[in-house]
Backbone as JSON, one array per atom type, in Angstrom:
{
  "sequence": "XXXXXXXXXXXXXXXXXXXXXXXXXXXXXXXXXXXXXXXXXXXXXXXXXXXXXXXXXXXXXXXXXXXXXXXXXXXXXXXXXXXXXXXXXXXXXXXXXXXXXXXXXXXXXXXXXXXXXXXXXXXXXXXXXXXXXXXXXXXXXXXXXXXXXXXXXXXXXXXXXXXXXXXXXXXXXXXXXXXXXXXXXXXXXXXXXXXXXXXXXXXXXXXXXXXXXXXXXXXXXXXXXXXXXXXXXXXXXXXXXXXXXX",
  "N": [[25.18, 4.34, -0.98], [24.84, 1.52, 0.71], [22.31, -0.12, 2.92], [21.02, -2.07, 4.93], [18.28, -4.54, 5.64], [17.46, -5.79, 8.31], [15.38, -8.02, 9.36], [13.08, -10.35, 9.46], [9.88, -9.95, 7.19], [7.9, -12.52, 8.03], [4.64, -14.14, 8.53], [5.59, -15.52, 10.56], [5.85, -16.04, 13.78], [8.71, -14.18, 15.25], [10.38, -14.96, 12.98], [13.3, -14.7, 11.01], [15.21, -13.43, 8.69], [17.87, -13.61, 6.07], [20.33, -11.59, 5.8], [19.84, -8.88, 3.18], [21.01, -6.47, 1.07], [19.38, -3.49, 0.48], [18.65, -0.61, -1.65], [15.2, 1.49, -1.45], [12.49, 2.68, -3.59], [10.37, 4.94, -3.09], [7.16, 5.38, -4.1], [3.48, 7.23, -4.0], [0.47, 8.79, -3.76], [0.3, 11.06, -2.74], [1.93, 13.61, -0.98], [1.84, 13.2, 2.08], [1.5, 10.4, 2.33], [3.75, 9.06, 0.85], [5.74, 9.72, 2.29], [4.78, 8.36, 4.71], [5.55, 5.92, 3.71], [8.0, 5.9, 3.31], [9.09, 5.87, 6.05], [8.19, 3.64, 7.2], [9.48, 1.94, 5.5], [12.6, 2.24, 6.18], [12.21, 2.57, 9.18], [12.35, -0.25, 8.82], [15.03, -0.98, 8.23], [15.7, 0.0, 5.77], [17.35, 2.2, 3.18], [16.14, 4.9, 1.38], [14.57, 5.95, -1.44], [11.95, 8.25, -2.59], [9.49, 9.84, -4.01], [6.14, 11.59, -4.43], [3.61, 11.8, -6.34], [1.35, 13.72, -6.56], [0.24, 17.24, -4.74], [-1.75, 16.99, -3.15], [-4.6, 15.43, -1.94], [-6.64, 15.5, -3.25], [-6.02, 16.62, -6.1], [-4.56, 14.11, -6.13], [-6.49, 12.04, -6.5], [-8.39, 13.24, -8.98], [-6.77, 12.94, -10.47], [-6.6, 10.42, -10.9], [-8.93, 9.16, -11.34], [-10.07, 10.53, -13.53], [-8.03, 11.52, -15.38], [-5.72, 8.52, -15.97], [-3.89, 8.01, -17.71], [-2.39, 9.76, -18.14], [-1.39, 9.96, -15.46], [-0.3, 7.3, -14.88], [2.21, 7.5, -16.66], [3.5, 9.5, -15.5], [3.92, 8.21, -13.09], [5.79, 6.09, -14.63], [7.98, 7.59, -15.19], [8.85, 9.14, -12.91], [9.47, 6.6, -11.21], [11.4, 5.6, -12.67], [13.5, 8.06, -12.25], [14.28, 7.58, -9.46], [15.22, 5.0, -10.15], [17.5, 5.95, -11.64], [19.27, 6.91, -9.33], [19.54, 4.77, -7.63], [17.94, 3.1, -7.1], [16.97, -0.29, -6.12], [14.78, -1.83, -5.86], [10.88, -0.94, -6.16], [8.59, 0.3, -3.84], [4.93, 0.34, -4.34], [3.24, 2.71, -2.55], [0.96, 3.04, -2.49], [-2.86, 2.4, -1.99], [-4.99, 3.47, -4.2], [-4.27, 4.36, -6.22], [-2.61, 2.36, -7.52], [-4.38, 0.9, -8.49], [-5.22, 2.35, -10.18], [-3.47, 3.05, -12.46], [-1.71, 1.59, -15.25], [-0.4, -1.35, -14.54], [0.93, -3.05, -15.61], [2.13, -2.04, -17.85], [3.69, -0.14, -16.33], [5.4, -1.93, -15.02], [6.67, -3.19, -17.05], [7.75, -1.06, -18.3], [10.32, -0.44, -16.53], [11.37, -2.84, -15.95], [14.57, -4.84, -15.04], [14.0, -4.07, -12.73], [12.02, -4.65, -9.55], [8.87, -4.64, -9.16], [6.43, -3.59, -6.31], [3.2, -3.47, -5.22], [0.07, -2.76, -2.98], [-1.82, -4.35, -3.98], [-1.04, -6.69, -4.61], [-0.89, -8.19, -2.66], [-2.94, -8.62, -1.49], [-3.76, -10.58, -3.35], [-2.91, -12.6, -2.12], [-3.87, -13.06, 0.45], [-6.64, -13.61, -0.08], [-7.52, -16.12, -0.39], [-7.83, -16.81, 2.1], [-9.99, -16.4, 3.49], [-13.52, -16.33, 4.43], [-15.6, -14.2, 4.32], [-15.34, -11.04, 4.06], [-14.14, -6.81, 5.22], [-13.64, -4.19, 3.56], [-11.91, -1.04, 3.92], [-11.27, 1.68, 1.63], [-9.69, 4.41, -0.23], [-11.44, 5.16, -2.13], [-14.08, 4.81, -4.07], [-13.31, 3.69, -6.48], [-10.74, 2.12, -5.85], [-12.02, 0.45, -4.15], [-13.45, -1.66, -5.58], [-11.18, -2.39, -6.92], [-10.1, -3.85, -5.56], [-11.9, -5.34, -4.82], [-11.82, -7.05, -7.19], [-9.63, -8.06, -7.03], [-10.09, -10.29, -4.99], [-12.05, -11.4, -5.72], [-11.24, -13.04, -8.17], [-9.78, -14.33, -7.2], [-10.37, -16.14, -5.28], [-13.37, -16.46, -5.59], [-15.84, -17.5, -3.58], [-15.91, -15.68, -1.72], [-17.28, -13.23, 0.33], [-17.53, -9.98, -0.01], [-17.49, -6.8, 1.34], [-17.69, -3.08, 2.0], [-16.45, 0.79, 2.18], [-15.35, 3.86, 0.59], [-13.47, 5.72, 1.49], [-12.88, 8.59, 1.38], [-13.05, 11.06, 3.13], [-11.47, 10.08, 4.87], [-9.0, 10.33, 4.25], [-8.27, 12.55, 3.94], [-8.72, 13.69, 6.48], [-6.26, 12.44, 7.77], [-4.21, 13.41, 6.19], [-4.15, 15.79, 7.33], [-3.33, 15.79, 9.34], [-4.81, 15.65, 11.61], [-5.5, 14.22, 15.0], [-5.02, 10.81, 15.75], [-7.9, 9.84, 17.7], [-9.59, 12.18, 17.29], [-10.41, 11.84, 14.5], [-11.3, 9.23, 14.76], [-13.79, 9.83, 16.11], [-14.86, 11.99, 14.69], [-16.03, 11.08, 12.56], [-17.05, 9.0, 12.94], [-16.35, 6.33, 12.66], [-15.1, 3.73, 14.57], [-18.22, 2.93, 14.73], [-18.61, 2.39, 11.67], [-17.16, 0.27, 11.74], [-18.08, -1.72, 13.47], [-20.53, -2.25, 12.0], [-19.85, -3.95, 10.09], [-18.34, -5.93, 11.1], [-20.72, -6.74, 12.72], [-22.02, -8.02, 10.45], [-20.51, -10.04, 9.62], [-17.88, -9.79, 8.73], [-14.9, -11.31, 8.82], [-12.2, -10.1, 8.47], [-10.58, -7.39, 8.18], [-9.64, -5.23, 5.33], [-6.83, -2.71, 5.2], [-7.89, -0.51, 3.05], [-6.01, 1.33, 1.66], [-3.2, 3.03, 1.73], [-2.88, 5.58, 4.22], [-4.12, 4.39, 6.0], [-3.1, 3.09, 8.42], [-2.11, 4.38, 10.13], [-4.81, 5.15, 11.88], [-4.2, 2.56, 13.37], [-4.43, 1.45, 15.62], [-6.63, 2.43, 16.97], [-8.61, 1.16, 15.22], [-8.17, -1.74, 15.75], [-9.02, -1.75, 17.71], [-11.76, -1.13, 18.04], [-12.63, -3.07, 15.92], [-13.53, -6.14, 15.69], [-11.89, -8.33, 14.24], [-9.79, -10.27, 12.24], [-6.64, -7.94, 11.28], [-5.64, -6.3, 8.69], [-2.67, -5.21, 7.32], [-1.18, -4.24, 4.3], [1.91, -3.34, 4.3], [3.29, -5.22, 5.9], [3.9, -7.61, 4.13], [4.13, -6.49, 1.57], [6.92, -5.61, 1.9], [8.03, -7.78, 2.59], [7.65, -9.11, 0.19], [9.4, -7.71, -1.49], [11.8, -7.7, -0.96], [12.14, -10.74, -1.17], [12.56, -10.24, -4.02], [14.0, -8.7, -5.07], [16.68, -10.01, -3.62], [15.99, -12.02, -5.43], [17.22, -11.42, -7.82], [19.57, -10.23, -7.06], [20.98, -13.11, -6.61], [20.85, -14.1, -9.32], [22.63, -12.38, -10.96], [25.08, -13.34, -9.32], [25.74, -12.13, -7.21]],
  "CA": [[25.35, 3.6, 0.26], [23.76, -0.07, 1.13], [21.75, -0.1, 3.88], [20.52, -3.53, 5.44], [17.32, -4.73, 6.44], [17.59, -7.38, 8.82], [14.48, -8.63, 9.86], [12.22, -10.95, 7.92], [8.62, -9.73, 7.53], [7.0, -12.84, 7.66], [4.23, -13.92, 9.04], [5.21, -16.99, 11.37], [6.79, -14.36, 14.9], [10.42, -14.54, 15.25], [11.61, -15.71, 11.93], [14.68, -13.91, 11.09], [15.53, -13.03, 7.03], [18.66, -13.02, 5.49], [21.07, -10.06, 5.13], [19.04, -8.37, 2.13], [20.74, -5.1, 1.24], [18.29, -2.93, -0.36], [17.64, 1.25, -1.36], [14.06, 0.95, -2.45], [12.42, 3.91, -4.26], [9.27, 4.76, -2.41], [6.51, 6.54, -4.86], [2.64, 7.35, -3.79], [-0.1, 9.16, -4.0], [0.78, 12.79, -1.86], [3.54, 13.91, 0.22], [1.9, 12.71, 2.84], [1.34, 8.54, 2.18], [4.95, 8.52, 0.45], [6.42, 9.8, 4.0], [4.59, 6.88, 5.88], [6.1, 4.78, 3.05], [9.82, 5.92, 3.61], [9.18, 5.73, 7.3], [7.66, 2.57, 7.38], [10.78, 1.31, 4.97], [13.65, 3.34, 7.03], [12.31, 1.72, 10.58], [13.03, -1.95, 9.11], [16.23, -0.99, 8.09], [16.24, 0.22, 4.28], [17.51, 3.34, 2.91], [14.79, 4.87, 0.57], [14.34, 7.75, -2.36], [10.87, 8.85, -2.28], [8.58, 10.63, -4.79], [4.85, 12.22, -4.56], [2.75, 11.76, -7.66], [0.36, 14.79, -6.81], [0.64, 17.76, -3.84], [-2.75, 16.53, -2.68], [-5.46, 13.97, -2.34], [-8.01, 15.95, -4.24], [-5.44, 16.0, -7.49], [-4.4, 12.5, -6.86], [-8.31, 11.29, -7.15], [-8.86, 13.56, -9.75], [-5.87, 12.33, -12.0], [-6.69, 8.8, -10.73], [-10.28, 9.19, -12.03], [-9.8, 11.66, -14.91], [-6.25, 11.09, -16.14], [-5.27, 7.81, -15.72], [-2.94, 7.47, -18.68], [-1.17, 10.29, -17.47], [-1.01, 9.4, -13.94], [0.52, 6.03, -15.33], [3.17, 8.18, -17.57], [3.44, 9.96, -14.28], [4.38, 7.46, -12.12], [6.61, 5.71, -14.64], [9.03, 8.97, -14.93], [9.15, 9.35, -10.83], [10.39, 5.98, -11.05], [12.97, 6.06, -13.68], [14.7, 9.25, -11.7], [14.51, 7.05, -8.36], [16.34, 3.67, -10.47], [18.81, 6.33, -11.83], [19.49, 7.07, -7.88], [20.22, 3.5, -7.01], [16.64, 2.4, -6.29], [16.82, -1.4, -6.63], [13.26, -1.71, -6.29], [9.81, 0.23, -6.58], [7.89, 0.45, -3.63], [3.87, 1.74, -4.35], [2.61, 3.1, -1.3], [-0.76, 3.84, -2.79], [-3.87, 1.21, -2.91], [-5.7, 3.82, -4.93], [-3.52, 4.71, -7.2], [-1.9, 1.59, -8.16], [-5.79, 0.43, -8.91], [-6.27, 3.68, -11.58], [-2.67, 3.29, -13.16], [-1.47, 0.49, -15.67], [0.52, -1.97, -13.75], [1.58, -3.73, -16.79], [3.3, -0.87, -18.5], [4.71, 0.45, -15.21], [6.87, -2.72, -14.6], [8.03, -3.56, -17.95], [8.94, 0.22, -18.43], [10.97, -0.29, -15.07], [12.04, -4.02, -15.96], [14.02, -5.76, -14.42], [13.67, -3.7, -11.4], [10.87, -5.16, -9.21], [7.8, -3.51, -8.66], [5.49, -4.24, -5.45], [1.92, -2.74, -4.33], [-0.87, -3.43, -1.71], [-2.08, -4.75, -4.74], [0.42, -8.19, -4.7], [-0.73, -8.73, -0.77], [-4.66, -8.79, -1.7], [-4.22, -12.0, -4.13], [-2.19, -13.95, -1.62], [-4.83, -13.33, 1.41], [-8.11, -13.59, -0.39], [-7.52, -17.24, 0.06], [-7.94, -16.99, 3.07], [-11.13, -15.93, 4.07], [-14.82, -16.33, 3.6], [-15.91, -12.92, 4.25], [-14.14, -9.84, 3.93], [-14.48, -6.05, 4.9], [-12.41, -2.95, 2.77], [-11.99, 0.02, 3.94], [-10.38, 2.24, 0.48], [-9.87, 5.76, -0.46], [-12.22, 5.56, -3.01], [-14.7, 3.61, -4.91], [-12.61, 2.97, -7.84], [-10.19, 1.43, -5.56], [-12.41, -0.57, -3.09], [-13.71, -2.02, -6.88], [-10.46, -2.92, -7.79], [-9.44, -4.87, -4.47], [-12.97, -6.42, -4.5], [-12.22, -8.01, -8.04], [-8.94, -9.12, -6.79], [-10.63, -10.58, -3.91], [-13.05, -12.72, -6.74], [-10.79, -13.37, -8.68], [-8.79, -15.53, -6.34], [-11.23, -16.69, -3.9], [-14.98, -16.67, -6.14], [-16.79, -17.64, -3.11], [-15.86, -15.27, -0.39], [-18.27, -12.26, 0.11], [-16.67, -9.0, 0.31], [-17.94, -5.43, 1.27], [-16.64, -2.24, 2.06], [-16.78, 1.65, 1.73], [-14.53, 4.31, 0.37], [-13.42, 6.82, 2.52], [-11.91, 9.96, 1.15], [-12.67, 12.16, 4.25], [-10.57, 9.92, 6.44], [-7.82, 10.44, 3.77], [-8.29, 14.25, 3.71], [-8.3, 14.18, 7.64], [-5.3, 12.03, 8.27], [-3.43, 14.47, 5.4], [-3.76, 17.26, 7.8], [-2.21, 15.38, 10.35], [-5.64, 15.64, 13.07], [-5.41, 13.16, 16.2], [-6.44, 9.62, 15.78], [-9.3, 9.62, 18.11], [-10.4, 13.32, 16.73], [-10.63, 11.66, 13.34], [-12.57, 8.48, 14.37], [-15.28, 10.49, 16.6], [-15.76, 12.9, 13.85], [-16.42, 10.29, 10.75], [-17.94, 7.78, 13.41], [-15.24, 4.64, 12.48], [-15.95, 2.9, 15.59], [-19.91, 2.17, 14.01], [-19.04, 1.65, 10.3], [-16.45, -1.1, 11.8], [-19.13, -2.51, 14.27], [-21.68, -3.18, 11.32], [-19.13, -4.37, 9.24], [-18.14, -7.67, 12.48], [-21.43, -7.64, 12.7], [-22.5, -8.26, 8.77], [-20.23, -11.22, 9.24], [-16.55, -9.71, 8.22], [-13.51, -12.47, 9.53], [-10.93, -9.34, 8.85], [-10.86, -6.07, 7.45], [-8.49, -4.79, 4.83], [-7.15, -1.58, 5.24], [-7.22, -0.49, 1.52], [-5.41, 2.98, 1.83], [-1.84, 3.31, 3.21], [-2.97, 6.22, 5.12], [-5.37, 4.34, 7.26], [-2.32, 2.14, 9.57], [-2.8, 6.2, 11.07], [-5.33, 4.66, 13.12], [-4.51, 0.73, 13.34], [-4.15, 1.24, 17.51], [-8.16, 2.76, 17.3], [-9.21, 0.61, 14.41], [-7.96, -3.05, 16.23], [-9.33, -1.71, 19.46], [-13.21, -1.83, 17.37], [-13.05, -4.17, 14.9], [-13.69, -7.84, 16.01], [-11.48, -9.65, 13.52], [-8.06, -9.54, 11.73], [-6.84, -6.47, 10.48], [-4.69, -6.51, 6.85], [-2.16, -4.1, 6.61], [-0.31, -4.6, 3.61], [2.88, -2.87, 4.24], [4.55, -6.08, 6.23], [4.31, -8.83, 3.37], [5.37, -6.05, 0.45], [8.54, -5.53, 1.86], [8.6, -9.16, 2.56], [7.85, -9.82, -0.96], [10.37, -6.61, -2.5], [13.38, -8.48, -0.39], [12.31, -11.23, -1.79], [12.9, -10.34, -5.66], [15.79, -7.95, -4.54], [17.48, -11.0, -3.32], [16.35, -12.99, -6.39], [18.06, -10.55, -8.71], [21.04, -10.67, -6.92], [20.94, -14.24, -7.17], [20.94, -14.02, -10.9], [23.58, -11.8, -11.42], [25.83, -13.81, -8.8], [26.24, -11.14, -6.65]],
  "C": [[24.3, 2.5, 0.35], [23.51, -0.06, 2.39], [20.91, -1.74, 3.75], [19.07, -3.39, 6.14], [17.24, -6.01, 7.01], [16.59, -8.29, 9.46], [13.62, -9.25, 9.15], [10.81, -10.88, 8.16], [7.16, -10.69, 7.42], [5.89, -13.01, 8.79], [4.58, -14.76, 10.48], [6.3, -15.73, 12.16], [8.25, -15.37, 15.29], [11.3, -15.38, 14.18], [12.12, -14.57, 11.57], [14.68, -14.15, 9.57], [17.1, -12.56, 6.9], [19.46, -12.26, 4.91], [19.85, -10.04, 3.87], [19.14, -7.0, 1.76], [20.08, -4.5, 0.41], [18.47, -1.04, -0.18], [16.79, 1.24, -2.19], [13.66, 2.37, -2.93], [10.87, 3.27, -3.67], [8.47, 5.57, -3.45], [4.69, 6.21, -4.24], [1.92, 8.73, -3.85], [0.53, 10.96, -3.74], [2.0, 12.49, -0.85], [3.3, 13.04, 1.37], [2.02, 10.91, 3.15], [3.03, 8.5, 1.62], [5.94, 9.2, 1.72], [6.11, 8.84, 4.59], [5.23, 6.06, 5.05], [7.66, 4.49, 3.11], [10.03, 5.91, 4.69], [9.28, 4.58, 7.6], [9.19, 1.86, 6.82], [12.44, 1.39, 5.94], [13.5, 2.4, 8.41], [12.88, 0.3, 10.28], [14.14, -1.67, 8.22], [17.13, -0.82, 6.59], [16.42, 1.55, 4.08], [16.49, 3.3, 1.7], [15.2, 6.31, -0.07], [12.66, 7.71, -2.48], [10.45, 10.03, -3.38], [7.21, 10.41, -4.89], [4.66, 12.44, -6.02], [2.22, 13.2, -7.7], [0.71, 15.27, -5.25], [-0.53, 17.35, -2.95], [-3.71, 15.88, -2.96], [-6.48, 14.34, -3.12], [-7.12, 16.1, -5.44], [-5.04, 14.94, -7.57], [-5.81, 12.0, -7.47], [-8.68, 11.93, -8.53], [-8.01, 12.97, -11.19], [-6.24, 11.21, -12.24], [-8.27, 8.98, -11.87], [-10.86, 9.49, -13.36], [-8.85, 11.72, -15.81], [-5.56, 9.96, -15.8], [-3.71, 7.06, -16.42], [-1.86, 8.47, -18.37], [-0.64, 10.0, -16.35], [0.05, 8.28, -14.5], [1.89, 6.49, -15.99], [3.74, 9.11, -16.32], [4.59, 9.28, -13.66], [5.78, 6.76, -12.61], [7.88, 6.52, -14.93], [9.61, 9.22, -13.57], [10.09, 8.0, -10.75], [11.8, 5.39, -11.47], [14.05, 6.74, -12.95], [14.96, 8.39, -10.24], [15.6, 5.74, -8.8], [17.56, 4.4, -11.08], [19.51, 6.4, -10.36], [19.85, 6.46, -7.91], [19.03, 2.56, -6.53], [16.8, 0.62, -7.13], [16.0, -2.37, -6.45], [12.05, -0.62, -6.04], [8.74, -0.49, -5.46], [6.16, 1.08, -3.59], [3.29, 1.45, -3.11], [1.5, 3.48, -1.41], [-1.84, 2.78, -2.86], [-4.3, 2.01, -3.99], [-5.28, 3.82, -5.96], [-2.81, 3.3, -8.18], [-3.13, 0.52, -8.99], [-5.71, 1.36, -10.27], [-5.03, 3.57, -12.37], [-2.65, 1.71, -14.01], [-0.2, -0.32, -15.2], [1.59, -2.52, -14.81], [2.51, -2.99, -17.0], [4.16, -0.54, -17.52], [6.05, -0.85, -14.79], [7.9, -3.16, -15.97], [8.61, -2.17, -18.48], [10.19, 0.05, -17.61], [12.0, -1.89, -15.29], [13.84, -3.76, -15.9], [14.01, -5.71, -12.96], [12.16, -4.23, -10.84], [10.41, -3.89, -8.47], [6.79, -4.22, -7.65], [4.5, -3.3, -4.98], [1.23, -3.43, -3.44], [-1.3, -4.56, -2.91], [-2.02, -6.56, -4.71], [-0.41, -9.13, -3.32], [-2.09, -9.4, -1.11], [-4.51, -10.25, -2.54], [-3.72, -13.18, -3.5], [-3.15, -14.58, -0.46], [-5.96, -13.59, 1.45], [-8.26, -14.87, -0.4], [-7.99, -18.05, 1.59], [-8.94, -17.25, 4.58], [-12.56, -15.87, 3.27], [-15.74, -15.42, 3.58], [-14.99, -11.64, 4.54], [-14.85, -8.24, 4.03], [-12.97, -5.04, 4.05], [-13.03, -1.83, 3.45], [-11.04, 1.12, 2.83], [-10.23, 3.99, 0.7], [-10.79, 6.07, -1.22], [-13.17, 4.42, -3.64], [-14.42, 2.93, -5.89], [-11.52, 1.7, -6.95], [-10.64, 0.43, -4.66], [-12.98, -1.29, -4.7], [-12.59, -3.16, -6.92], [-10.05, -4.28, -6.89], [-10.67, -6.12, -4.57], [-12.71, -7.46, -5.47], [-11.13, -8.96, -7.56], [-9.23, -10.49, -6.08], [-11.32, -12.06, -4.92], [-11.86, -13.22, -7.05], [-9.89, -14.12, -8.12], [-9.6, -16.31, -5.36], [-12.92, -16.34, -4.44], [-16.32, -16.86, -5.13], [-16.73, -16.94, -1.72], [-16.19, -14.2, -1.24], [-17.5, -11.21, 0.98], [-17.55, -7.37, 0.46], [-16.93, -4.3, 1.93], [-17.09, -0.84, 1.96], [-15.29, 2.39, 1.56], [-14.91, 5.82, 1.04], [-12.52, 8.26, 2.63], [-12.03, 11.03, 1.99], [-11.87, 11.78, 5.35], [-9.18, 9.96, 5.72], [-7.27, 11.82, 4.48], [-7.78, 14.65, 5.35], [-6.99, 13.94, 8.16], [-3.8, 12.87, 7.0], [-3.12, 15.72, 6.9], [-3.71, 16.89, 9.69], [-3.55, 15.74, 11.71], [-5.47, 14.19, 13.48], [-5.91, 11.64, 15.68], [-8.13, 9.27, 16.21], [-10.06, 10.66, 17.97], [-11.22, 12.29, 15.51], [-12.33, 10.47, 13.85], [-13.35, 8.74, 15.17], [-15.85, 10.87, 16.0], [-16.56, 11.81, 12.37], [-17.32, 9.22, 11.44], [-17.41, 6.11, 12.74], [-15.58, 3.84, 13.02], [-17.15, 1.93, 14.81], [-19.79, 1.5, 12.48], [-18.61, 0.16, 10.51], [-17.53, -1.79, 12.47], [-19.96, -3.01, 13.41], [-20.86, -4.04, 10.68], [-18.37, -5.99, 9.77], [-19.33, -7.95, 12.7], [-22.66, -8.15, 11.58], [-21.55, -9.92, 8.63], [-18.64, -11.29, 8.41], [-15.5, -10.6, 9.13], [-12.48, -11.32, 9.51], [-11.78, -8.11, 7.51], [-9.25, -5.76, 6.66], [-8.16, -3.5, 5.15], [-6.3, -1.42, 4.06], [-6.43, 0.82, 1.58], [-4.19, 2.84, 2.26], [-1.56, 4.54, 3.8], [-3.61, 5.81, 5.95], [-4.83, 3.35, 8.41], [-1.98, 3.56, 10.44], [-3.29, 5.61, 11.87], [-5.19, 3.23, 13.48], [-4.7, 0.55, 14.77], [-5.54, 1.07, 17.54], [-8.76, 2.04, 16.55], [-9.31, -0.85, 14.93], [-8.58, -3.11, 17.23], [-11.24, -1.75, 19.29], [-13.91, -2.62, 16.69], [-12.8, -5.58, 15.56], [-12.88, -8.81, 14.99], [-10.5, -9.02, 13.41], [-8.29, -8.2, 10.96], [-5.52, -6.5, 9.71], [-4.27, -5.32, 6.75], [-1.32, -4.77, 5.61], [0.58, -4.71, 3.43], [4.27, -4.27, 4.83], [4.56, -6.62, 5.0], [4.65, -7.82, 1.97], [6.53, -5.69, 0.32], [8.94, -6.59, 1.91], [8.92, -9.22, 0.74], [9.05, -9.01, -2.33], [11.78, -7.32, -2.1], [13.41, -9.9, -1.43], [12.81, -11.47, -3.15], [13.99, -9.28, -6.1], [16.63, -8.72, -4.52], [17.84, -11.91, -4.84], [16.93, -12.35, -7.68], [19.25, -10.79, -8.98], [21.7, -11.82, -7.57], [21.21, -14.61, -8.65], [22.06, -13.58, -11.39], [24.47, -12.49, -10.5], [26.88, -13.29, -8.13], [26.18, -12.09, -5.07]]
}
């Protein structure tokens, strides 16, 4: 079945996108991040297949960290069984993960299905800005965003920390404002506006969990990734079509 997404995720408010039918194949870290990813997909109007890498965030980090070549051999198997389905593209719902795997291999295994991560979003916005904070799951992955960050934008100054107990908490499904009393969020964001950050990324796609409590302390923009990679998965969905002269 084709399911429509009719709204166009860009950024300029009230532009409207082109029929675009799509069933994307959602894959991430744990059960829990590849649920916000088929949610998140599902509300703007796509049908979705969905597969978990690892049952939890302490074996994703550890594969990510420790097994990366499997993780990568991993991931591109999950998505194979999702493009037999009908998936006619590859959402990753993971920053961390899509940092510790090989991107390369994963799309031309997958070719010429398109593949999109937070990953994609980070080289378009680092243009943008002359200081930058991250908030990641981990240090490998606040790393990986930072180089993107250089590597497109050389003279904007970027910091950040990695935050695997606000993964662990928002896994087990405690309150928003439990979470950021107990870890003290609020303060890391306050030094972090006043160190001189213009916006904050949020590297994780478990951490739009708190975006209500996180916008309501942080003094600047706040970068979720999730609108402009569905923008940019419609996009090369569409240009597929296009090709084949569908």
């Amino acid at each position: 079945m084709k399911i429509c997404a009719r709204r166009r995720l860009a950024a300029g408010a009230g532009q409207q996108m082109p029929e675009v039918f799509m069933k994307l194949g959602v894959i991430a870290g744990t059960p829990v991040d590849t649920e916000m990813g088929s949610a998140y997909l599902e509300a703007h109007g796509c049908q979705t297949i969905a597969r978990a890498c690892s049952p939890s965030p302490e074996e994703q980090m550890r594969m990510q960290k420790l097994f990366p070549r499997e993780l990568t051999e991993r991931v591109i198997l999950l998505c194979r069984e999702m493009i037999r389905e009908g998936a006619q593209g590859i959402y990753v719902n993971c920053n961390s993960m899509s940092a510790a795997i090989d991107l390369t291999a994963l799309r031309e295994a997958v070719e010429p299905v398109p593949v999109v991560t937070p990953l994609d979003v980070y080289e378009e916005v680092a243009g943008r800005f002359r200081c930058l904070s991250i908030i990641a799951a981990n240090g490998q992955s606040l790393a990986a965003i930072e180089r993107i960050i250089a590597q497109h934008n050389p003279d904007c100054i970027t910091f950040g920390a990695g935050l695997m107990q606000l993964v662990i908490a928002i896994e087990h499904r405690r309150k928003p404002e439990e979470i950021m009393d107990a870890i003290r969020l609020d303060a890391l964001l306050s030094s972090f506006a006043a160190s001189g950050s213009e916006a904050l990324i949020l590297g994780c796609t478990h951490f739009p969990y708190l975006a209500a409590q996180i916008r309501a302390v942080f003094d600047g923009a706040v970068i979720d990734p999730n609108f402009r990679m569905l923008e940019l998965l419609q996009d090369k969905v569409a240009g597929l079509g296009e090709q084949a002269g569908l």
